XYZ file of C-alpha atoms in Angstrom:
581
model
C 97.278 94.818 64.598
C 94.738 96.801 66.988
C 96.920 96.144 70.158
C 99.885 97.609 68.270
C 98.044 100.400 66.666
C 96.916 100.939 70.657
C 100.666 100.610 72.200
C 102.250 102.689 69.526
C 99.511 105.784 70.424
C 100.013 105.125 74.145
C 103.912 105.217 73.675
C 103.889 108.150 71.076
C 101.624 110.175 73.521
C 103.779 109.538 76.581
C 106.895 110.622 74.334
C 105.470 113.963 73.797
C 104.324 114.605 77.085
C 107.986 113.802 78.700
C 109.627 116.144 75.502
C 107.474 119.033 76.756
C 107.849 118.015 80.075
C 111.821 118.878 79.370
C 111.274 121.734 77.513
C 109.308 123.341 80.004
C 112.015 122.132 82.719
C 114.841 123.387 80.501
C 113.107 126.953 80.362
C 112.770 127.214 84.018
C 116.623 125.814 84.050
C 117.548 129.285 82.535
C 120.393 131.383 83.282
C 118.582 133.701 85.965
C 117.267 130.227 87.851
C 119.982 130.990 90.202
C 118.568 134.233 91.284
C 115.186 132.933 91.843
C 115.106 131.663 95.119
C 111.614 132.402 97.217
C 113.014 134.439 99.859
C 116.681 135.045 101.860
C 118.962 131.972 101.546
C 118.964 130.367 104.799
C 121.527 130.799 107.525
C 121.217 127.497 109.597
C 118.916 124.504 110.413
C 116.042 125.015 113.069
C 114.498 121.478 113.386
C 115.767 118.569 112.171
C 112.893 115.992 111.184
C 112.896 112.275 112.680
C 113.919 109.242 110.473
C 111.830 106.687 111.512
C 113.492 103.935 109.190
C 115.210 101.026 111.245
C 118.958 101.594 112.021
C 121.685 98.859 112.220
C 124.537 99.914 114.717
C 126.499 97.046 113.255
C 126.209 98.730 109.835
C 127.922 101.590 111.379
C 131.079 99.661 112.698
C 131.574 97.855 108.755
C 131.263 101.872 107.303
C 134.087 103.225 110.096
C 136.063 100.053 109.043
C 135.801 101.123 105.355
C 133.545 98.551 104.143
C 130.699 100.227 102.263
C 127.998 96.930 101.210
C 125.274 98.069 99.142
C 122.590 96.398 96.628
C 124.641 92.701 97.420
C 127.786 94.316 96.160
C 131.133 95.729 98.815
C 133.668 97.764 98.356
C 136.709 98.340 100.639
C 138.473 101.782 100.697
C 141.684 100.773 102.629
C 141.200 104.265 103.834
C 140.811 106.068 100.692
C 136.846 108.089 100.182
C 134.499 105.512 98.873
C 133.670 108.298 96.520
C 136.675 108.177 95.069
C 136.056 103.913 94.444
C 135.531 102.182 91.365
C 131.600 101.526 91.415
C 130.774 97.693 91.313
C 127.695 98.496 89.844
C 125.078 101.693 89.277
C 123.097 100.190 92.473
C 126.000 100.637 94.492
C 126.450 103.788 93.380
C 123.298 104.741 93.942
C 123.107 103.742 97.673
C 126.135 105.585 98.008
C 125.308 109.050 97.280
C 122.090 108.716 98.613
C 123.319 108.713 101.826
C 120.287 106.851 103.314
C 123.374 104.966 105.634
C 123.583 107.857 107.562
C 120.756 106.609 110.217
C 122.961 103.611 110.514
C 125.492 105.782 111.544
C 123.346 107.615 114.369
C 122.530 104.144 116.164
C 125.669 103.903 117.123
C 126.328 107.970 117.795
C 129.544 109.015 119.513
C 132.582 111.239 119.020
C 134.141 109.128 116.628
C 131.263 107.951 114.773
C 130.203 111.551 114.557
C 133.468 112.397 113.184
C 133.688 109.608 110.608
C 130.267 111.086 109.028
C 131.407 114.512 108.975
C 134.233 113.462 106.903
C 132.773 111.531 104.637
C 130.114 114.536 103.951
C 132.860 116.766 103.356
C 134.285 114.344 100.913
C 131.255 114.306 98.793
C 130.783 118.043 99.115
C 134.530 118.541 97.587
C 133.750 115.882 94.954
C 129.860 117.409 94.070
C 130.958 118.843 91.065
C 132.303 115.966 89.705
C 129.789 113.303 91.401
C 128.470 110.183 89.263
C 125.207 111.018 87.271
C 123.524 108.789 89.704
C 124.323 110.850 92.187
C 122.273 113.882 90.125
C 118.785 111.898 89.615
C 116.182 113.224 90.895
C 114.972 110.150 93.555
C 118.584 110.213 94.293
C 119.288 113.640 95.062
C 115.819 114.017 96.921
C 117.015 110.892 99.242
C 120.285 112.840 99.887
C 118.722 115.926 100.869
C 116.378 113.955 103.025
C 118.856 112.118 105.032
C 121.373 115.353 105.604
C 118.325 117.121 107.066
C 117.249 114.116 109.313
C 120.576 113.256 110.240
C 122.348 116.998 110.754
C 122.292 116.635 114.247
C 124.889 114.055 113.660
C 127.081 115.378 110.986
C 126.363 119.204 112.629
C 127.524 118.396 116.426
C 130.919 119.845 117.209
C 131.339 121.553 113.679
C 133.111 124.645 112.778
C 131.496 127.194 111.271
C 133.330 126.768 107.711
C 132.082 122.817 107.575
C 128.220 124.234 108.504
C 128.653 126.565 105.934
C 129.721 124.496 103.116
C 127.161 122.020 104.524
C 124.143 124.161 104.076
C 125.274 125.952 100.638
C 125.478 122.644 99.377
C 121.689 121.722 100.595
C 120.835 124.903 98.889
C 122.413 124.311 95.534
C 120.819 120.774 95.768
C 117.488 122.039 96.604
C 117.555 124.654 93.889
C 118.350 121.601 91.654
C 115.372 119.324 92.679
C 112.955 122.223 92.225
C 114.050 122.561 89.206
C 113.665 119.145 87.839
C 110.403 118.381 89.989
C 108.438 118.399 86.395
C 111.078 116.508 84.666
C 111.391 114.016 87.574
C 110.014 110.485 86.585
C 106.576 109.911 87.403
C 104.979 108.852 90.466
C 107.312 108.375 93.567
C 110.236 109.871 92.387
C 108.203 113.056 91.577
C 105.969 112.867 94.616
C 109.785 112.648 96.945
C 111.392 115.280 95.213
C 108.067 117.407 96.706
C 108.746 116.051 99.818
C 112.737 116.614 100.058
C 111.837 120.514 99.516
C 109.550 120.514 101.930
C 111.463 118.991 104.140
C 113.989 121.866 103.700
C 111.592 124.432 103.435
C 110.409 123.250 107.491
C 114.115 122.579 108.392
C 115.747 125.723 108.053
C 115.255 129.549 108.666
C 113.324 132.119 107.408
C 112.051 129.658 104.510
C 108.167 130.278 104.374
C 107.646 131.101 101.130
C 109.482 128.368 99.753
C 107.582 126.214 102.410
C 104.166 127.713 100.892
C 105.436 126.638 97.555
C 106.399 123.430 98.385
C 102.873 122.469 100.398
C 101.138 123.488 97.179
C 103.217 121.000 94.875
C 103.054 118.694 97.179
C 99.338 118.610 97.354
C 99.562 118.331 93.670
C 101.291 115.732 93.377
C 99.286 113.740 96.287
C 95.849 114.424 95.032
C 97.124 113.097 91.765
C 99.036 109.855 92.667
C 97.089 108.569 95.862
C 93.536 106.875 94.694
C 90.458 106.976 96.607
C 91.017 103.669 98.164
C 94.789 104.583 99.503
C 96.235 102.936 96.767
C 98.943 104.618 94.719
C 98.827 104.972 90.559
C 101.495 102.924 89.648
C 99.592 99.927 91.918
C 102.824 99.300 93.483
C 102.580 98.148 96.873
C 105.936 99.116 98.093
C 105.387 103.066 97.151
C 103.148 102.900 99.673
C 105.233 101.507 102.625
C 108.032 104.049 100.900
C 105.751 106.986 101.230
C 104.045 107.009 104.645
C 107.970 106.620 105.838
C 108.616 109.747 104.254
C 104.781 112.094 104.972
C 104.979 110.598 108.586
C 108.061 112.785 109.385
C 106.767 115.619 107.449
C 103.924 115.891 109.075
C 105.373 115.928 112.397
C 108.006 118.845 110.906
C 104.604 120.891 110.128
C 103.411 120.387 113.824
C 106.943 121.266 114.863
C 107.120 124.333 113.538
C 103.840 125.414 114.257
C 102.547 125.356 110.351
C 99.247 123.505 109.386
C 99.948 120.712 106.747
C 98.723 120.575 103.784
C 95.034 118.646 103.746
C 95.896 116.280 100.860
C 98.838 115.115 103.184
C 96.569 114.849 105.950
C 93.833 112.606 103.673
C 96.858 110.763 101.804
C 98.040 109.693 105.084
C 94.434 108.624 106.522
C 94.061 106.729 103.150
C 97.101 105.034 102.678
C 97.292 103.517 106.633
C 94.461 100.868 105.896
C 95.487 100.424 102.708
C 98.824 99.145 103.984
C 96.857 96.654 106.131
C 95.058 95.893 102.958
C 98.237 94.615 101.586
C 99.383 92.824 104.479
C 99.472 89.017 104.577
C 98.829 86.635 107.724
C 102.901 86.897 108.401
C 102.765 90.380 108.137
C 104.827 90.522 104.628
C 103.527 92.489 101.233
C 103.077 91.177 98.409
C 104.676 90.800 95.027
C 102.522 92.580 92.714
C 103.945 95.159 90.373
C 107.489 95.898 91.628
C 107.186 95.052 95.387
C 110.494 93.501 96.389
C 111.559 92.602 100.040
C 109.069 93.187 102.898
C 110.936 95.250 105.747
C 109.479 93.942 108.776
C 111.425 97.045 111.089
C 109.666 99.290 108.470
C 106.075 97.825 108.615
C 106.365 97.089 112.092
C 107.276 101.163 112.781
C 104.629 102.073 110.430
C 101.829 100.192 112.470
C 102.741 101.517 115.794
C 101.731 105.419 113.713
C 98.644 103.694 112.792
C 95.970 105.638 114.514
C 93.034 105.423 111.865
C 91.649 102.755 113.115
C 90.051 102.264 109.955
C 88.790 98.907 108.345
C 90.857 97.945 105.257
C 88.569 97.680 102.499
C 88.790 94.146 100.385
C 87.682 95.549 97.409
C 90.233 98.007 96.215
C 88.836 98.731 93.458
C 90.663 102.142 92.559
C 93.725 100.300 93.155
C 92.750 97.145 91.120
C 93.450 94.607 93.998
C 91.039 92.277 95.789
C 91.521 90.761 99.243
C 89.874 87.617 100.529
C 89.898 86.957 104.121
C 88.629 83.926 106.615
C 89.871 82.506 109.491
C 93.653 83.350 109.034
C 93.829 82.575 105.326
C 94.332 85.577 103.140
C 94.180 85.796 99.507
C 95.262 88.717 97.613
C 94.412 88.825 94.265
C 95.787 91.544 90.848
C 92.599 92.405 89.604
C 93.429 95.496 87.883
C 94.528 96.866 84.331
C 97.949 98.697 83.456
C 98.868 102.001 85.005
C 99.641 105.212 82.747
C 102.473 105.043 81.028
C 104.671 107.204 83.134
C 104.381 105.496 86.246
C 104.958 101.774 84.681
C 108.362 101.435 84.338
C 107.877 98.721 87.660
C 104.459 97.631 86.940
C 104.634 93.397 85.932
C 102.427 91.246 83.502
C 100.313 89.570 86.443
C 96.951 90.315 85.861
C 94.703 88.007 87.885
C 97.850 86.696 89.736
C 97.263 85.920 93.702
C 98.961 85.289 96.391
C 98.006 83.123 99.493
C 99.031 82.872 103.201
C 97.746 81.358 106.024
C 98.335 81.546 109.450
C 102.081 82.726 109.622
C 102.573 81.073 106.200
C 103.162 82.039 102.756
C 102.267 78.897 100.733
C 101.025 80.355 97.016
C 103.280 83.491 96.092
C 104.661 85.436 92.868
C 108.174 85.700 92.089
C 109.060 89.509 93.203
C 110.924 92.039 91.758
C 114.829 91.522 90.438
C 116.923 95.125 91.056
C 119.403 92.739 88.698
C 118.650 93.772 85.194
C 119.420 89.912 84.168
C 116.216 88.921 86.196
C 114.223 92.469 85.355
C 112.033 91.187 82.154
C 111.301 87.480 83.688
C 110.548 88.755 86.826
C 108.177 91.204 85.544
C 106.503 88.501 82.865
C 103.189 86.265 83.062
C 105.204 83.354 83.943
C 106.656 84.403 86.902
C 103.280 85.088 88.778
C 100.643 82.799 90.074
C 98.654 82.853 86.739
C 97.493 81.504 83.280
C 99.816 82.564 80.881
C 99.068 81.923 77.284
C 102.006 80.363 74.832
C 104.507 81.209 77.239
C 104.367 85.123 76.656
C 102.818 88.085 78.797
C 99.532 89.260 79.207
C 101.544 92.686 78.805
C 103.626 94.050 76.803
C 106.879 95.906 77.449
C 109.382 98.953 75.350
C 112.000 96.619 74.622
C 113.974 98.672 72.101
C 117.142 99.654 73.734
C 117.596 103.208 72.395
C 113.899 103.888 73.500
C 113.837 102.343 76.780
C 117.132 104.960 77.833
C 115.157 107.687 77.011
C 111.727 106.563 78.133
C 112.603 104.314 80.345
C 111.457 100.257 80.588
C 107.725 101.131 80.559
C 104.676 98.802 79.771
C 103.067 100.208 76.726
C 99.989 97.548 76.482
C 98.057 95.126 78.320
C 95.089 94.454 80.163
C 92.372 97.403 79.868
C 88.637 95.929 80.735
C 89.274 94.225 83.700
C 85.735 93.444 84.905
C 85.327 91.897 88.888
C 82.364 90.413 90.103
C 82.268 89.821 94.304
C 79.856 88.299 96.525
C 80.380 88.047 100.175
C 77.926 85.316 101.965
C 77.064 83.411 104.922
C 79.236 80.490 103.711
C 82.119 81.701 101.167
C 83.698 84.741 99.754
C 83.460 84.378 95.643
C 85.785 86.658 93.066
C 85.013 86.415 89.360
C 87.129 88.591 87.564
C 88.404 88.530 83.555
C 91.487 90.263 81.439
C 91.301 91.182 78.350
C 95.698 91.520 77.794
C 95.292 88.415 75.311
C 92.988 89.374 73.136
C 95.013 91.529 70.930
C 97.159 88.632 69.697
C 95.492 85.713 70.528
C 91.707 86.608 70.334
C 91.516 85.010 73.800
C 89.902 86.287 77.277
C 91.480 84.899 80.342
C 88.818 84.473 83.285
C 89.017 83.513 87.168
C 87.038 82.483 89.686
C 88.249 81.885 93.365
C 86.320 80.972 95.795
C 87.083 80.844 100.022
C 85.333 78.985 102.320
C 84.295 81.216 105.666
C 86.239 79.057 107.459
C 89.008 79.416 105.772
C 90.523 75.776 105.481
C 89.238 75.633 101.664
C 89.977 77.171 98.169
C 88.453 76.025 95.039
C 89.288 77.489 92.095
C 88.816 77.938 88.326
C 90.730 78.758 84.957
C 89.035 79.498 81.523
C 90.003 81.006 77.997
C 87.598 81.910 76.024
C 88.819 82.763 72.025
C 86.836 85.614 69.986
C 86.350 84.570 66.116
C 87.939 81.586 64.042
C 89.248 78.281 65.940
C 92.495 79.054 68.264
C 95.912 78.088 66.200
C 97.870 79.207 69.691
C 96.048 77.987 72.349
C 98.654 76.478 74.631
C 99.058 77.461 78.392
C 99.902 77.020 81.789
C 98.434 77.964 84.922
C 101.423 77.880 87.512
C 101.080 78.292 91.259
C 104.837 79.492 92.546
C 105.839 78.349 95.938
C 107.290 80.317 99.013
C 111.040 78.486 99.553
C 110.109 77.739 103.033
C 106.733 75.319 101.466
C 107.648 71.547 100.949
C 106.082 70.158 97.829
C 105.100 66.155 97.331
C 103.325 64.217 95.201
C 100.854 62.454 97.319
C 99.852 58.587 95.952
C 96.822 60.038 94.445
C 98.419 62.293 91.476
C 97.422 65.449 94.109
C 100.713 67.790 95.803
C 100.751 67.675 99.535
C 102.540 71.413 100.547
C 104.100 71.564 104.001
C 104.689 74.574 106.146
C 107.744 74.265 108.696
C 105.148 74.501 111.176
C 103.838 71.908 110.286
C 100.584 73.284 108.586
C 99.670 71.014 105.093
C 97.467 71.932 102.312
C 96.622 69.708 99.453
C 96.407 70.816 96.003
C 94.179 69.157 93.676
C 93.242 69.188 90.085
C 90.379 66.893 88.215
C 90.976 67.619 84.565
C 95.006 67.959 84.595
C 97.882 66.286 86.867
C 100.034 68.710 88.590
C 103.482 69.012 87.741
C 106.304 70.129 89.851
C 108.819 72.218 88.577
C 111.845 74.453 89.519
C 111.351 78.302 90.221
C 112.802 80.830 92.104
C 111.870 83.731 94.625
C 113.535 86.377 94.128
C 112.314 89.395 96.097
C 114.462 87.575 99.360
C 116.654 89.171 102.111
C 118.806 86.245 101.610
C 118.790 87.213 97.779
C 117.522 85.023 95.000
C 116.471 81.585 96.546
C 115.438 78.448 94.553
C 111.586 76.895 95.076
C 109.289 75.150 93.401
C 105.918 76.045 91.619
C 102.748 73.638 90.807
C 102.175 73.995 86.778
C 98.845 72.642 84.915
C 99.944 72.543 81.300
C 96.917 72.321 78.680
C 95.514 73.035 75.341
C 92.476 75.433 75.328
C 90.647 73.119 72.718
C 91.133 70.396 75.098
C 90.229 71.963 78.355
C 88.887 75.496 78.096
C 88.486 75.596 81.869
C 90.374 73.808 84.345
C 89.124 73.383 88.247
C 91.415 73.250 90.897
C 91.191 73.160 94.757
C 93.406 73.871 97.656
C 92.454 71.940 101.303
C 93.916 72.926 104.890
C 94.794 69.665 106.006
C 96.521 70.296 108.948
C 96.881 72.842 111.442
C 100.738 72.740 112.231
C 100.837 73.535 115.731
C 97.038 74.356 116.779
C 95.918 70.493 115.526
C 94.330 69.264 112.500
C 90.919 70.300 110.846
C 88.441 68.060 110.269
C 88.284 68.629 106.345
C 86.107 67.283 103.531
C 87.132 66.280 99.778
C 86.806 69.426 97.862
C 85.731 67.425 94.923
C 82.858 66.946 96.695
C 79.635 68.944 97.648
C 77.255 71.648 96.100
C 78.731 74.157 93.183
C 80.743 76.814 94.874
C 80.492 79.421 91.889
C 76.392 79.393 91.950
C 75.486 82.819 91.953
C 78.841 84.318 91.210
């Protein structure tokens, strides 16, 4: 009764924030909005900032062919505008009109591609008024503005003066659009790049200063607001981070190119956020799946760590951000050790509380599921069950708006869950120990969910622990199961002694071993994949709290792959690991 007494306040509050939010927005909407532009309207483009996202030349050849593949769907035009195409889907639609394609375009720059860009521009200008509403959301339209800007160069080259005029009065209108939904926007990220699209204008085109005044002072808002202490951001998604440096990295150069000192909060955000990337970053160089974090990007990381010039030390215990990192040798674990984020920024945020992931060498071996942009996969790949964690009875440590006339005005946000998360570290000559707790089961189940992980210094050895504790009268639910999913590329045996032998296609083994409980294999899937959903497997220890309040469990490097194998030592074996944790 508590936790929904404590979800319905949260969810009530958040609903009257985003209805005066809107009223607000719909004030400033008003029928003299048009008038109230910060200065002249612009005349042309002066600069045009650098897209430093990865291009695909090949891309570029499907798009003058009139295939148009987005979000795993394609469409063919036969010639006809792909804006005038049935939509396979709103993802589609989406990547469409946000134009973000464009850079493909530029890889493979000549007359013709050139051309084929400055039609299909023109095409969406002549069809703005009647454009999708996907093509009028706010992360949307931000995106679009963001890629004509980047990319005018190649839509702008060899234009007449009629096409560069319809060009930039449609920026304008689009501009004048975003700043007036910036306070409607939905929180976090898609707030924080409708900022930047503005200023991103602002710099871009002539005789603009005020509105480039403006827009520095939102956007310092907005920054000092969403990026914590320790670089990560408020919704504790990992990806907004890699998402946002990609966008502040060109803005800050557009500052320096026009001779304009940047805002300091995009200055600090940016010094923050570098070694918090590296924070994030596994032995293979991949993200993980925490809290809405789909596919890594390699082109993206890999362009984002030549800007690196911090040079700062990644700290491994975020705690703003609610994530730990453990680190020896080459084996990295990265553990969720942090409660739910506000309301408004949630509608990504997952049920893994205590979750980790583990790689090793150029490895993933322990992982979570990922994020599903299919709304058949969104709920199960956001619940307990489909992260490296106890789950209790099968059902999430959060819990989710569910009710479909609430979540299309709300959105699919996370309303309750884990709120005293307490951590306990200890770095020492010999290990690395973690002791952390969640309190996202008490509410129904009276129950307190804690985890201990401990890594050897030299990093061929993992022992950990799972234990529920129950508040008040005996447990009548008290069933759970601690899974461990599986990368796709990990082989997973039963070895003759009841323990699961994992192979790496290098040839690198672990062993996973458990006293109290024999491991089970079962099916699971990964679905945060630039292949797309692919099937794995997962290691499951299925128990009754009465039983077994606290299960131990170990993971051993047994071999090496390629660099030869350890000498190891039964991890069943030897002093008590968790003395003094």
């Amino acid at each position: 009764m508590r936790a929904q007494v404590a979800g319905t306040a949260r969810l009530v509050l958040f609903a009257s924030e985003l209805a005066l939010r809107r009223f607000v927005t719909a004030l400033e909407r008003g029928p003299f909005s048009r008038w109230r532009w910060p200065g002249s309207t612009p005349e042309r483009l002066v600069i045009a900032p650098q897209d430093i996202r990865t291009t695909d030349p090949t891309v570029a050849a499907d798009i003058y062919a009139g295939l148009f593949a987005f979000a795993g769907k394609m469409v063919e035009t036969g010639g006809r505008s792909p804006f005038d195409m049935p939509s396979p889907s709103q993802e589609w639609t989406r990547a469409l009109h946000g134009f973000s394609w464009l850079r493909h375009l530029r890889a493979a720059e000549n007359a013709l591609v050139r051309q084929n860009a400055r039609a299909l521009v023109a095409d969406w200008i002549a069809q703005e008024a009647h454009a999708p509403p996907e093509a009028y959301e706010t992360e949307n339209m931000a995106r679009r503005v963001i890629a004509w800007i980047t990319q005018s160069p190649l839509i702008l080259r060899d234009a007449d003066r009629a096409f560069y005029r319809r060009f930039l009065r449609s920026l304008v209108r689009q501009v004048r659009r975003l700043r007036g939904r910036q306070s409607d926007a939905v929180d976090g990220y898609p707030r924080l790049l409708a900022a930047v699209a503005v200023g991103v204008f602002a710099l871009s085109a002539d005789n603009q200063g005020r509105l480039a005044r403006q827009a520095g002072l939102r956007l310092e808002q907005e920054l000092r607001r969403q990026i914590l202490p320790d670089g990560g951001h408020i919704s504790r998604d990992p990806s907004v981070i890699a998402d946002l440096l990609t966008d502040l990295l060109p803005l800050r150069q557009a500052y320096s190119n026009r001779g304009v000192n940047p805002p300091q909060a995009l200055l600090v955000a940016i010094d923050r956020m570098m070694p918090m990337l590296r924070f994030f970053r596994h032995s293979d160089g991949s993200l993980p799946h925490f809290n809405g974090m789909s596919v890594s990007h390699a082109g993206q990381l890999a362009t984002l760590n030549a800007y690196d010039d911090t040079h700062g030390r990644p700290v491994e215990n975020a705690s703003h951000s609610g994530y730990q990192r453990l680190e020896a040798n080459g084996t990295v674990i990265l553990m969720d050790a942090g409660g739910i984020p506000p309301v408004g920024v949630s509608q990504k945020a997952h049920a893994g509380c205590l979750s980790f992931e583990m790689s090793s060498g150029s490895n993933r071996f322990i992982v979570n599921c990922g994020a599903a942009d299919d709304p058949r996969w969104h709920s199960a790949a956001r619940s307990t069950p489909a992260h490296s964690t106890l789950s209790l009875e099968d059902i999430s440590s959060g819990v989710f708006l569910d009710t479909p006339r609430l979540v299309r005005r709300l959105g699919p946000v996370m309303i309750d869950g884990p709120r005293n998360v307490p951590v306990a570290r200890e770095d020492r000559d010999d290990v690395i120990a973690l002791a952390a707790s969640h309190d996202g089961y008490v509410g129904r189940f009276g129950a307190i969910h804690e985890r201990r992980l401990v890594l050897r210094i030299d990093g061929g050895e993992i022992v950990g622990s799972d234990r529920l504790t129950f508040t008040g009268r005996k447990p009548r639910h008290d069933r759970f199961a601690i899974r461990f999913h599986l990368h796709p590329l990990i082989r997973a045996n039963r070895t003759a002694g009841g323990d699961v032998l994992l192979v790496a296609p290098d040839g690198e083994a672990w062993t996973f071993t458990c006293g109290l409980i024999a491991p089970e294999l079962e099916d699971s899937v990964f679905l945060s994949d630039t292949l797309g959903r692919r099937k794995s497997l997962q290691i499951v220890l299925p128990g009754r709290a009465r039983v077994t309040p606290e299960v131990a469990w170990a993971l051993t490097r047994t071999a090496e792959g390629q660099r030869g194998r350890p000498r190891g030592r039964d991890p069943r074996s030897g002093p008590d690991l968790f003395a003094g944790t």
